[in-house]
Short mmCIF file of C-alpha atoms in Angstrom, two decimals:
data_model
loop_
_atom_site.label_atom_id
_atom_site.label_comp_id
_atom_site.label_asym_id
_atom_site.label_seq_id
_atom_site.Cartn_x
_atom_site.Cartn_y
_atom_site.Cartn_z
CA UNK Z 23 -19.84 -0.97 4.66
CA UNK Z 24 -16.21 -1.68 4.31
CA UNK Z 25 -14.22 1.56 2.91
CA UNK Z 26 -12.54 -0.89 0.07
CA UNK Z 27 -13.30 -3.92 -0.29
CA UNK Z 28 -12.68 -6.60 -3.07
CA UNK Z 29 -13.29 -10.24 -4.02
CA UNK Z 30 -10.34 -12.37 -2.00
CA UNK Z 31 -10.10 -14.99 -5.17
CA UNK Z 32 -8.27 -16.88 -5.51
CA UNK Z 33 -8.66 -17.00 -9.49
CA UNK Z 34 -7.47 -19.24 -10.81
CA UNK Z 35 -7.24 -18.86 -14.90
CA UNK Z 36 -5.31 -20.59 -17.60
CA UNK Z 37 -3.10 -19.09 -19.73
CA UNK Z 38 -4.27 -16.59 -22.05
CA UNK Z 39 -7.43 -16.71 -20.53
CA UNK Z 40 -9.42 -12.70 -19.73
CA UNK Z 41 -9.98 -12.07 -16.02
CA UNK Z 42 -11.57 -9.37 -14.60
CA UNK Z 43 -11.49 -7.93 -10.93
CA UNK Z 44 -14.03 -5.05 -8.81
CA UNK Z 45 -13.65 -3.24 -6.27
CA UNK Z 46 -16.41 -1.40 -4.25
CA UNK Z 47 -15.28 2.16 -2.24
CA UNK Z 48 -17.69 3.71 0.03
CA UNK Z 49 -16.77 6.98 0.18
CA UNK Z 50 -17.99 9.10 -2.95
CA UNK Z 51 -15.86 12.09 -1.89
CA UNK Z 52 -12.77 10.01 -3.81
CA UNK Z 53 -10.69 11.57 -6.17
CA UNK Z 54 -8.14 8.75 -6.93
CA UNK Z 55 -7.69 5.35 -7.61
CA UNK Z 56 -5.34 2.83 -7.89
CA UNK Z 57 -3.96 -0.81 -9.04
CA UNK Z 58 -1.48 -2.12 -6.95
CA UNK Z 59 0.12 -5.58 -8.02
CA UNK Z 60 2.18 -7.48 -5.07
CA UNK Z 61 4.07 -10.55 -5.37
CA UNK Z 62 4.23 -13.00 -2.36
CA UNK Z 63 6.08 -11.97 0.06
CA UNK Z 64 7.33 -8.72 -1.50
CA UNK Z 65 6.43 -4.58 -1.75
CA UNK Z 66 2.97 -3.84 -3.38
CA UNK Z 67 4.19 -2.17 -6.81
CA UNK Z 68 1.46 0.80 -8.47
CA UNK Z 69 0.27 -1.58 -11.77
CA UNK Z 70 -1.46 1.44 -12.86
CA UNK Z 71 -4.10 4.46 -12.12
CA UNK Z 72 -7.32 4.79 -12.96
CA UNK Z 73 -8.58 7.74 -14.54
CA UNK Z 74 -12.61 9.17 -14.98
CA UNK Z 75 -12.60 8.02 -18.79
CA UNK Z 76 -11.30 4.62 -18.25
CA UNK Z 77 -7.48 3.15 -19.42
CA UNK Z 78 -5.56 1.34 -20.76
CA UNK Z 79 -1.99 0.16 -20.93
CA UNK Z 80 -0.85 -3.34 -23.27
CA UNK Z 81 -2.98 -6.06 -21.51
CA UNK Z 82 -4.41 -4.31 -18.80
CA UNK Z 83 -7.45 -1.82 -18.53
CA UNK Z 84 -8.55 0.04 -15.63
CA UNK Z 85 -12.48 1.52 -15.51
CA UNK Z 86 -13.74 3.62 -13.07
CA UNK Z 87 -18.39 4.09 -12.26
CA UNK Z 88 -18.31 6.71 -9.89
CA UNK Z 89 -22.22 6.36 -9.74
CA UNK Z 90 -21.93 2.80 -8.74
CA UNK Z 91 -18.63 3.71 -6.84
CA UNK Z 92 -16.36 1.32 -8.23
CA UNK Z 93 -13.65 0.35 -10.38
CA UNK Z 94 -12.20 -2.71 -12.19
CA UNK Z 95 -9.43 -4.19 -13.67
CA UNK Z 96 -9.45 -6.21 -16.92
CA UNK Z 97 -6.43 -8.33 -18.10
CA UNK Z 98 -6.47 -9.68 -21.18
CA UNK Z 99 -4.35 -13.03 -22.45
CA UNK Z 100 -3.09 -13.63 -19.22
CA UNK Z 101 0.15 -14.86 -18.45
CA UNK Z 102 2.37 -17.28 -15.87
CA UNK Z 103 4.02 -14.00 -14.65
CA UNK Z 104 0.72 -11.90 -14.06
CA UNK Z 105 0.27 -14.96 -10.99
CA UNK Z 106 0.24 -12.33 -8.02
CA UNK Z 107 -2.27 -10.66 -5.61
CA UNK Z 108 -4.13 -7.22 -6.90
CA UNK Z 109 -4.84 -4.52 -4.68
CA UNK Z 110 -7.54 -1.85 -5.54
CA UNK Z 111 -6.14 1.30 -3.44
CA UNK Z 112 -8.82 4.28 -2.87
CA UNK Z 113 -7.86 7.73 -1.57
CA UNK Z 114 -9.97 8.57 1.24
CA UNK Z 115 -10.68 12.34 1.85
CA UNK Z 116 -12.79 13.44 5.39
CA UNK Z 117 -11.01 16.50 5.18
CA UNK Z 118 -8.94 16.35 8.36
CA UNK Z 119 -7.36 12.67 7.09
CA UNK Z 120 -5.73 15.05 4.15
CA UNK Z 121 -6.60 11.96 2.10
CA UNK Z 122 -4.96 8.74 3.40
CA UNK Z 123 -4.82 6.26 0.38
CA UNK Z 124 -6.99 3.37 2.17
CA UNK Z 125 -6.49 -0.47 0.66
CA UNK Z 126 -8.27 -3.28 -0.63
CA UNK Z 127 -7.42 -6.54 1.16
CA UNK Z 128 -6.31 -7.89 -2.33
CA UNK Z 129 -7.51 -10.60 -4.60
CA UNK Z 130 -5.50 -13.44 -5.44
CA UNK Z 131 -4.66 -14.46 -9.30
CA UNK Z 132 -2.93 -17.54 -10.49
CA UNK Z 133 -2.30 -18.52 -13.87
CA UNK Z 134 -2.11 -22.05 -14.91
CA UNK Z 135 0.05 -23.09 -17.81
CA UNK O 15 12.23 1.55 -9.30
CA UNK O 16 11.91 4.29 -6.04
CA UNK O 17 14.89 4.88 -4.24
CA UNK O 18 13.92 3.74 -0.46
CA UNK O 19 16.18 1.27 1.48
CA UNK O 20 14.32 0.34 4.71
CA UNK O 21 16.47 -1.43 7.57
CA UNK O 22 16.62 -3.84 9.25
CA UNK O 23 15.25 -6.08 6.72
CA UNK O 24 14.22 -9.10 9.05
CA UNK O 25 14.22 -8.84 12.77
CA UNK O 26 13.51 -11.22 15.83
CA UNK O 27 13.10 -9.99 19.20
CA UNK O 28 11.41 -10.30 22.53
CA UNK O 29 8.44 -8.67 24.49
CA UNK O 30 8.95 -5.28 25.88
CA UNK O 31 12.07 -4.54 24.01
CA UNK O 32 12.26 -1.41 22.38
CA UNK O 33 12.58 -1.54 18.19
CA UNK O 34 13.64 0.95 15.60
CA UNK O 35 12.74 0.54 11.72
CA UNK O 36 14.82 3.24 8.72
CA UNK O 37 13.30 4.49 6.14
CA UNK O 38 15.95 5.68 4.43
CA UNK O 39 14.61 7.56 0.59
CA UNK O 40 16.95 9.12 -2.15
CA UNK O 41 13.67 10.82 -4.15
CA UNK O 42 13.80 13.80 -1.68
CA UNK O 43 9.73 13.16 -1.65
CA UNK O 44 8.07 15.27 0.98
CA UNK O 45 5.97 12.70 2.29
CA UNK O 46 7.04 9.33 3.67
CA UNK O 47 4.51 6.45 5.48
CA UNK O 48 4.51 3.85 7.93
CA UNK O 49 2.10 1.00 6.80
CA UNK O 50 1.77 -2.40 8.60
CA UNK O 51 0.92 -5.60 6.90
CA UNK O 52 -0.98 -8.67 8.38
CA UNK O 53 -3.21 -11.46 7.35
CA UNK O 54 -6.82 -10.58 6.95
CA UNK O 55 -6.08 -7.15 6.64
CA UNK O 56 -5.48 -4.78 3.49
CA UNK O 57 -1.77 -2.66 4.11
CA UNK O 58 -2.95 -0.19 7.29
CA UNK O 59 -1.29 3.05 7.85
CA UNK O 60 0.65 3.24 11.07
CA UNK O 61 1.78 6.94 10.52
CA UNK O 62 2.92 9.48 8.42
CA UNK O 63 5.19 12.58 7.92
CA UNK O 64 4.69 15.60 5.36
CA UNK O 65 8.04 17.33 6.39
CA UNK O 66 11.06 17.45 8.38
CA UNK O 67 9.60 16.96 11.69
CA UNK O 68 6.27 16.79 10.84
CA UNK O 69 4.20 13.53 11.78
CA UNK O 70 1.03 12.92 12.17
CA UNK O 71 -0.96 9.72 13.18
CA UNK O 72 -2.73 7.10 11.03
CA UNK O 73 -5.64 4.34 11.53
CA UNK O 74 -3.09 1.99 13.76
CA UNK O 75 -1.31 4.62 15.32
CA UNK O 76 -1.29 3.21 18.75
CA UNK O 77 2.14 1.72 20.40
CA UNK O 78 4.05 3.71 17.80
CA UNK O 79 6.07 6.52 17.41
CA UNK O 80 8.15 8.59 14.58
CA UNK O 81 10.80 11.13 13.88
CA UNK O 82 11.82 12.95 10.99
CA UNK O 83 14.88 14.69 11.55
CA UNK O 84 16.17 14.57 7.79
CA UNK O 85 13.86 14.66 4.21
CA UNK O 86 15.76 11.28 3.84
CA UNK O 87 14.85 9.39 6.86
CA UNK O 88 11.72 8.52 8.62
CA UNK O 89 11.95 5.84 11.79
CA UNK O 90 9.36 3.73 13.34
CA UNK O 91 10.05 3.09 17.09
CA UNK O 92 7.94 0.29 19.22
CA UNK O 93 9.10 1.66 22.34
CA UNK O 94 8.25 -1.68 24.30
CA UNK O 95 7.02 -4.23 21.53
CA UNK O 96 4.40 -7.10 22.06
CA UNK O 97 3.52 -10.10 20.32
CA UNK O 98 0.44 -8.09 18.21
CA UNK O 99 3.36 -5.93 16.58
CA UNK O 100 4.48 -9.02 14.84
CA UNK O 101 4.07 -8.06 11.52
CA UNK O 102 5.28 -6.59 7.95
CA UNK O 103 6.43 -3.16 7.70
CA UNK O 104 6.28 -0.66 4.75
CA UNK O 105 7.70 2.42 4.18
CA UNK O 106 6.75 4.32 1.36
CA UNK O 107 6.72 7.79 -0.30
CA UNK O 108 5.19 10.14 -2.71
CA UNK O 109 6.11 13.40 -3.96
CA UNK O 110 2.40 15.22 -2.90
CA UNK O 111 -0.40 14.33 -0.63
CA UNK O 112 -3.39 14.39 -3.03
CA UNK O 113 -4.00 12.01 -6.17
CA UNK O 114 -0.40 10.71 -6.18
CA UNK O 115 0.08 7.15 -5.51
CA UNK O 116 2.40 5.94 -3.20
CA UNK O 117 5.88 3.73 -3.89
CA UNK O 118 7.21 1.16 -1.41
CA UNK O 119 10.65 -0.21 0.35
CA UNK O 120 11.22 -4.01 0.36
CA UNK O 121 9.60 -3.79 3.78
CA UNK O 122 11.03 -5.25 7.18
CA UNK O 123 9.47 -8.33 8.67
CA UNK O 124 8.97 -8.07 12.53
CA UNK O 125 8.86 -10.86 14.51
CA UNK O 126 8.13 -10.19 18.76
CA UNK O 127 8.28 -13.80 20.56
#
């Protein structure tokens, strides 16, 4: 089993439209997680982090199932600008890797007008 | 936005040349990262330091070294760069090890004809 992995997309969603995202982790030994957002052909840039009890911040919540081992990302009323790859970011802890923050591939989101 | 300049932004060069990327960070974050970026892959972790002089090796550590000889700057050196190097390069930082996510340069692009 891959350590992160997540559904390449694309999406493709019209404006205003809800879109949701997973990502499985295999190790259950993970303390923290992580939406990045990165544009084409620029730095991945944190979107937000996801906490035990689930969050939220405008449009965007994050959800964690530890039991299940994964997390999600919910975006509500999208928007031209939210057109960009998501990457689910997973810290990995075997002790001696002092918890290396291991990523998701990415999945690809583009709004339509 | 995080204060980390990385330099050269684009570069061309040959087979078995030796390259040098800057990290170059104004956060005076302990901990600064290598990552490289290719198609097919999530971001991959190349290497990282935790101190001034203080490296150690990540998942694609091999044909790479590093030096830290200032908090503000962290080089990545292909001593004698092939073709499979070609790539995107990250920097980033974070302020702790554990639970913190991570913030990224503008990244250099690496081309080895």
């Amino acid at each position: 089993r891959k350590e992160v992995e997540q559904d390449p997309g694309p999406f493709n969603v019209p404006e205003g439209a809800t879109v949701a995202f997973n990502c499985t982790y295999s190790n259950s030994a993970s303390q923290s997680f992580f939406w990045y957002r990165q544009d084409c052909r620029k730095e991945p840039k944190l979107l937000m982090s996801v906490y035990s009890s689930g969050n939220e911040d405008g449009r965007f919540t994050a959800q964690l199932n530890r039991a299940s081992q994964y997390i999600s990302l919910l975006i509500r009323d999208s928007k031209l600008s939210d057109s960009a790859t998501y990457l689910c970011v997973v810290n990995m802890d075997y002790g001696g890797s002092q918890g290396n923050l291991i990523f998701g591939k990415g999945t690809k989101l583009s709004v339509k007008p | 936005d995080a204060g980390i300049t990385q330099s050269p932004r684009h570069k061309v060069t040959e087979t078995g040349t030796p390259v040098t990327l800057r990290c170059h960070q104004t956060e005076n974050h302990r901990y600064m990262y290598w990552y490289r970026q290719d198609p097919g892959h999530g971001l991959r972790l190349i290497h990282y330091s935790y101190g001034v002089k203080d490296t150690d090796k990540g998942e694609v550590s091999d044909g790479y070294s590093v030096s830290r000889s200032k908090t503000e700057d962290f080089l990545l050196t292909l001593e004698s760069a092939t073709s499979s190097q070609t790539s995107v390069y990250f920097c980033a930082i974070s302020e702790y090890r554990a639970n913190q996510p991570q913030h990224f340069g503008d990244g250099t692009r690496l081309s080895i004809l």
